[in-house]
Amino acid sequence: MSVPKLEIINLRKVFGNGSVVAVDGIDFAIEAGETVALLGPSGCGKSTTLNMIVGLEDPTSGDIRIDGRSIVGVPPGKRNVGLVFQDYAVFTHMTVFENLAFGLVIRGRAKGEITRAVHDVAELLGMQKSLKLPAAELGGSELQRVAIGRTLVTKPAILLLDEPLSNLEASARLAMRRELRRLQSEIGLTIIYVTHDQIEALSLADRIAVMNAGKLQQIERTSVICEKPDHVFVAGFMGSPPMNLLRGEIARDGAITGFRREDLFIQLPPSEIVSSGRAGQPIILGVRPESLRLALADESMIFGKVTIVEPRGPEAVVTVEAGAISLKAVVLASGRPQEGSNVGLVADPSSFVFFSGETGRRLAS
Amino acid sequence: MIGRKLTWPLAFVLFGALIVSLFPVFWIVMTAIKPPTDWNASPAIWFPSHPTLVNFKTLFDPDAIRAYGVGGVSQAATTSVYGSLLASIVGTVLSVAIGLFAAIGISRYANGGKATPLIILSGRMFPPAAIAVPFVIIYSNVGLIDTFRGLIAIYVAGTLPFSTWMLKSFVDDLPREIEEAAMIDGRSRLMAHLVVTIPLIRSGLLATTLFIFILNWSEFMFALVLSYSNVTTIPVQLARYVTATAGTLYGVQAALAVLAMLPLILAGLFIQSHLARGMTFGAVKR
């Protein structure tokens, strides 16, 4: 097996006098040419992780390896890692050309080589015409282009992007997202992409790493992570709307085993998890909004009252209150119920995901 | 240009303010070109009928001063102009240079902890008059009295809190990512500050420099008590023209005041565009 491009080994970062643990022992590896999105709520440690990889912060413990060699203690400029900042960090006192050339000038490259490299990058980003403009005159998406170009021009081994699109307007964001996709396929860079926007993560990344409170909750292929979240946190974070999570217990009703939450009882087919031996154990039932549908007369699992209907183009998100619980279901907009009406919901039990009520981990099925 | 922003009542008020603030300047310039007989004529002479440069000549000619028959002003103004230029320029350069690095240290690395900015500012919490006398005693004992070293040291110490605080606000406004970007591109911390931070706050730097220069240029108290004959400055010399011994050399005094205003006006014009941006802060497009 080849050495991974980037390895993060039991990485920890503690701020202050041990009072704030920003990154709490995370491990992962990224292969060359792979794009990994670091996803998580603000303050989960994703930016700190990025800063350690690029060298702006020193880890408290643990190791970071590029091509198998530790880079801890190597100054940022010598790691061959590029970072694009959220607020661009373009040098507004220079022209676009000077910005793009900055890294190469510092590295003492020959003038001809710099000019050629800058023009190549400008062509890649469609900025040939703005090279002579002062950077202070550029708009948001152009500044972001300069920031990306300035990083690409030094041909970094790994490109880190810290929420690169979150300061852009919606239309510019879509355009830049397409642009990034194109760059990805044209240059074949190894990319770590920090974002809190899952759509961005889903559309750009090969794998998604979800972080919460300094810990890596799960790193999984993009196509799998929504289907099989490892942890309730991931389940409650991924998807729009995210998975419905119902806290309850495994219960028996005569010969039938099922999930119980107060008055609500959902019969479950027997399985390893739903065995009579687990009766009385706390459990979290995960039901994807997409797998819930409006029930016909006699097949309802859950009865409730529709409180909110949010149309979303061809679909609508329906919020149903059933006793103490609230569920979201995605239904066809044409067949959506009225707000205030009573409905029954049903789902295929094979689509259910179970999490331990104690640890939050997914129970294998 | 009367329009939506500048209305007639506002224009009237602004014009009034302009008259009030510029009248002293007008009067000083007029007095400076009046012959001695017109200085305090009654009724006042607004525009001298025979404008003259005799007051300016008197400034730099010890013999001319003696012609007025007074002995109080023994020195020509040359010494004070030289003294003011040397003490103010060196004091300003040192104050701004030290303040700049202090500002970067405080803003970026929280050097010295949270209380540092306040501790630095606390140096200005005494009225200068309250500490002037102790300084005379200290300076006499260490042999700094009547020396440029001593005066410059006081000027740097006195203005450093202002330069540090002003520059700190400019550095605070600058996103630190911009320096980190330079470091990732291979600059050292110090070089990142030199090639990125400082050029990006140049408007603020110029505004601060001018402000500190004005403070030093117009300083009177310490220059008066800490110097005798070797070192003197324009404000001290100005005071000497109207004293019990020198009499009332209003015209000569006005002539020196006009000269004292010139460098500030020139500097202000020179960095005008930066001044507006620097004084309103926020020099960076975010």
PDB file of N, CA, C and O in Angstrom, chain B residues 44-67:
ATOM      1  N   ALA B  44      -7.776  99.075  15.673  1.00  0.00           N
ATOM      2  CA  ALA B  44      -6.955  98.032  15.052  1.00  0.00           C
ATOM      3  C   ALA B  44      -6.810  98.240  13.556  1.00  0.00           C
ATOM      4  O   ALA B  44      -7.737  98.716  12.890  1.00  0.00           O
ATOM      5  N   ILE B  45      -5.644  97.937  13.059  1.00  0.00           N
ATOM      6  CA  ILE B  45      -5.408  97.994  11.619  1.00  0.00           C
ATOM      7  C   ILE B  45      -5.559  96.583  11.070  1.00  0.00           C
ATOM      8  O   ILE B  45      -4.800  95.684  11.426  1.00  0.00           O
ATOM      9  N   TRP B  46      -6.580  96.382  10.220  1.00  0.00           N
ATOM     10  CA  TRP B  46      -6.854  95.020   9.723  1.00  0.00           C
ATOM     11  C   TRP B  46      -5.901  94.622   8.616  1.00  0.00           C
ATOM     12  O   TRP B  46      -5.358  93.541   8.624  1.00  0.00           O
ATOM     13  N   PHE B  47      -5.735  95.564   7.677  1.00  0.00           N
ATOM     14  CA  PHE B  47      -4.819  95.275   6.585  1.00  0.00           C
ATOM     15  C   PHE B  47      -3.726  96.330   6.597  1.00  0.00           C
ATOM     16  O   PHE B  47      -4.023  97.514   6.429  1.00  0.00           O
ATOM     17  N   PRO B  48      -2.462  95.936   6.850  1.00  0.00           N
ATOM     18  CA  PRO B  48      -1.390  96.931   6.919  1.00  0.00           C
ATOM     19  C   PRO B  48      -1.249  97.672   5.588  1.00  0.00           C
ATOM     20  O   PRO B  48      -1.273  97.043   4.522  1.00  0.00           O
ATOM     21  N   SER B  49      -1.131  99.007   5.664  1.00  0.00           N
ATOM     22  CA  SER B  49      -0.984  99.773   4.431  1.00  0.00           C
ATOM     23  C   SER B  49       0.435  99.664   3.873  1.00  0.00           C
ATOM     24  O   SER B  49       0.648  99.795   2.685  1.00  0.00           O
ATOM     25  N   HIS B  50       1.405  99.404   4.754  1.00  0.00           N
ATOM     26  CA  HIS B  50       2.791  99.225   4.298  1.00  0.00           C
ATOM     27  C   HIS B  50       3.311  97.869   4.750  1.00  0.00           C
ATOM     28  O   HIS B  50       4.063  97.796   5.723  1.00  0.00           O
ATOM     29  N   PRO B  51       2.896  96.779   4.104  1.00  0.00           N
ATOM     30  CA  PRO B  51       3.382  95.452   4.532  1.00  0.00           C
ATOM     31  C   PRO B  51       4.905  95.375   4.460  1.00  0.00           C
ATOM     32  O   PRO B  51       5.519  95.961   3.555  1.00  0.00           O
ATOM     33  N   THR B  52       5.474  94.692   5.445  1.00  0.00           N
ATOM     34  CA  THR B  52       6.927  94.652   5.540  1.00  0.00           C
ATOM     35  C   THR B  52       7.393  93.284   5.999  1.00  0.00           C
ATOM     36  O   THR B  52       6.641  92.532   6.628  1.00  0.00           O
ATOM     37  N   LEU B  53       8.637  92.951   5.669  1.00  0.00           N
ATOM     38  CA  LEU B  53       9.215  91.695   6.138  1.00  0.00           C
ATOM     39  C   LEU B  53      10.182  91.939   7.295  1.00  0.00           C
ATOM     40  O   LEU B  53      10.944  91.069   7.676  1.00  0.00           O
ATOM     41  N   VAL B  54      10.118  93.143   7.869  1.00  0.00           N
ATOM     42  CA  VAL B  54      11.098  93.500   8.892  1.00  0.00           C
ATOM     43  C   VAL B  54      11.027  92.568  10.103  1.00  0.00           C
ATOM     44  O   VAL B  54      12.035  92.240  10.704  1.00  0.00           O
ATOM     45  N   ASN B  55       9.826  92.103  10.418  1.00  0.00           N
ATOM     46  CA  ASN B  55       9.688  91.204  11.568  1.00  0.00           C
ATOM     47  C   ASN B  55      10.440  89.892  11.359  1.00  0.00           C
ATOM     48  O   ASN B  55      11.012  89.330  12.285  1.00  0.00           O
ATOM     49  N   PHE B  56      10.405  89.406  10.121  1.00  0.00           N
ATOM     50  CA  PHE B  56      11.108  88.157   9.819  1.00  0.00           C
ATOM     51  C   PHE B  56      12.617  88.357   9.906  1.00  0.00           C
ATOM     52  O   PHE B  56      13.348  87.482  10.342  1.00  0.00           O
ATOM     53  N   LYS B  57      13.059  89.553   9.453  1.00  0.00           N
ATOM     54  CA  LYS B  57      14.498  89.860   9.558  1.00  0.00           C
ATOM     55  C   LYS B  57      14.924  89.892  11.011  1.00  0.00           C
ATOM     56  O   LYS B  57      15.957  89.347  11.394  1.00  0.00           O
ATOM     57  N   THR B  58      14.096  90.533  11.828  1.00  0.00           N
ATOM     58  CA  THR B  58      14.404  90.664  13.244  1.00  0.00           C
ATOM     59  C   THR B  58      14.585  89.298  13.900  1.00  0.00           C
ATOM     60  O   THR B  58      15.429  89.118  14.771  1.00  0.00           O
ATOM     61  N   LEU B  59      13.772  88.355  13.437  1.00  0.00           N
ATOM     62  CA  LEU B  59      13.827  87.006  14.017  1.00  0.00           C
ATOM     63  C   LEU B  59      15.228  86.421  14.001  1.00  0.00           C
ATOM     64  O   LEU B  59      15.677  85.805  14.952  1.00  0.00           O
ATOM     65  N   PHE B  60      15.879  86.592  12.838  1.00  0.00           N
ATOM     66  CA  PHE B  60      17.133  85.871  12.645  1.00  0.00           C
ATOM     67  C   PHE B  60      18.354  86.770  12.776  1.00  0.00           C
ATOM     68  O   PHE B  60      19.461  86.349  12.484  1.00  0.00           O
ATOM     69  N   ASP B  61      18.145  88.008  13.243  1.00  0.00           N
ATOM     70  CA  ASP B  61      19.268  88.947  13.341  1.00  0.00           C
ATOM     71  C   ASP B  61      19.362  89.492  14.769  1.00  0.00           C
ATOM     72  O   ASP B  61      18.554  90.332  15.165  1.00  0.00           O
ATOM     73  N   PRO B  62      20.336  89.022  15.537  1.00  0.00           N
ATOM     74  CA  PRO B  62      20.442  89.456  16.934  1.00  0.00           C
ATOM     75  C   PRO B  62      20.585  90.967  17.051  1.00  0.00           C
ATOM     76  O   PRO B  62      20.063  91.579  17.983  1.00  0.00           O
ATOM     77  N   ASP B  63      21.273  91.595  16.092  1.00  0.00           N
ATOM     78  CA  ASP B  63      21.467  93.046  16.162  1.00  0.00           C
ATOM     79  C   ASP B  63      20.143  93.786  16.030  1.00  0.00           C
ATOM     80  O   ASP B  63      19.902  94.792  16.689  1.00  0.00           O
ATOM     81  N   ALA B  64      19.279  93.240  15.155  1.00  0.00           N
ATOM     82  CA  ALA B  64      17.983  93.884  14.936  1.00  0.00           C
ATOM     83  C   ALA B  64      17.148  93.856  16.204  1.00  0.00           C
ATOM     84  O   ALA B  64      16.443  94.804  16.523  1.00  0.00           O
ATOM     85  N   ILE B  65      17.226  92.746  16.925  1.00  0.00           N
ATOM     86  CA  ILE B  65      16.496  92.635  18.187  1.00  0.00           C
ATOM     87  C   ILE B  65      16.976  93.721  19.143  1.00  0.00           C
ATOM     88  O   ILE B  65      16.181  94.423  19.777  1.00  0.00           O
ATOM     89  N   ARG B  66      18.294  93.886  19.199  1.00  0.00           N
ATOM     90  CA  ARG B  66      18.842  94.868  20.135  1.00  0.00           C
ATOM     91  C   ARG B  66      18.388  96.282  19.782  1.00  0.00           C
ATOM     92  O   ARG B  66      18.290  97.140  20.646  1.00  0.00           O
ATOM     93  N   ALA B  67      18.101  96.498  18.487  1.00  0.00           N
ATOM     94  CA  ALA B  67      17.652  97.814  18.053  1.00  0.00           C
ATOM     95  C   ALA B  67      16.355  98.226  18.731  1.00  0.00           C
ATOM     96  O   ALA B  67      16.050  99.402  18.840  1.00  0.00           O
TER      97      ALA B  67
END
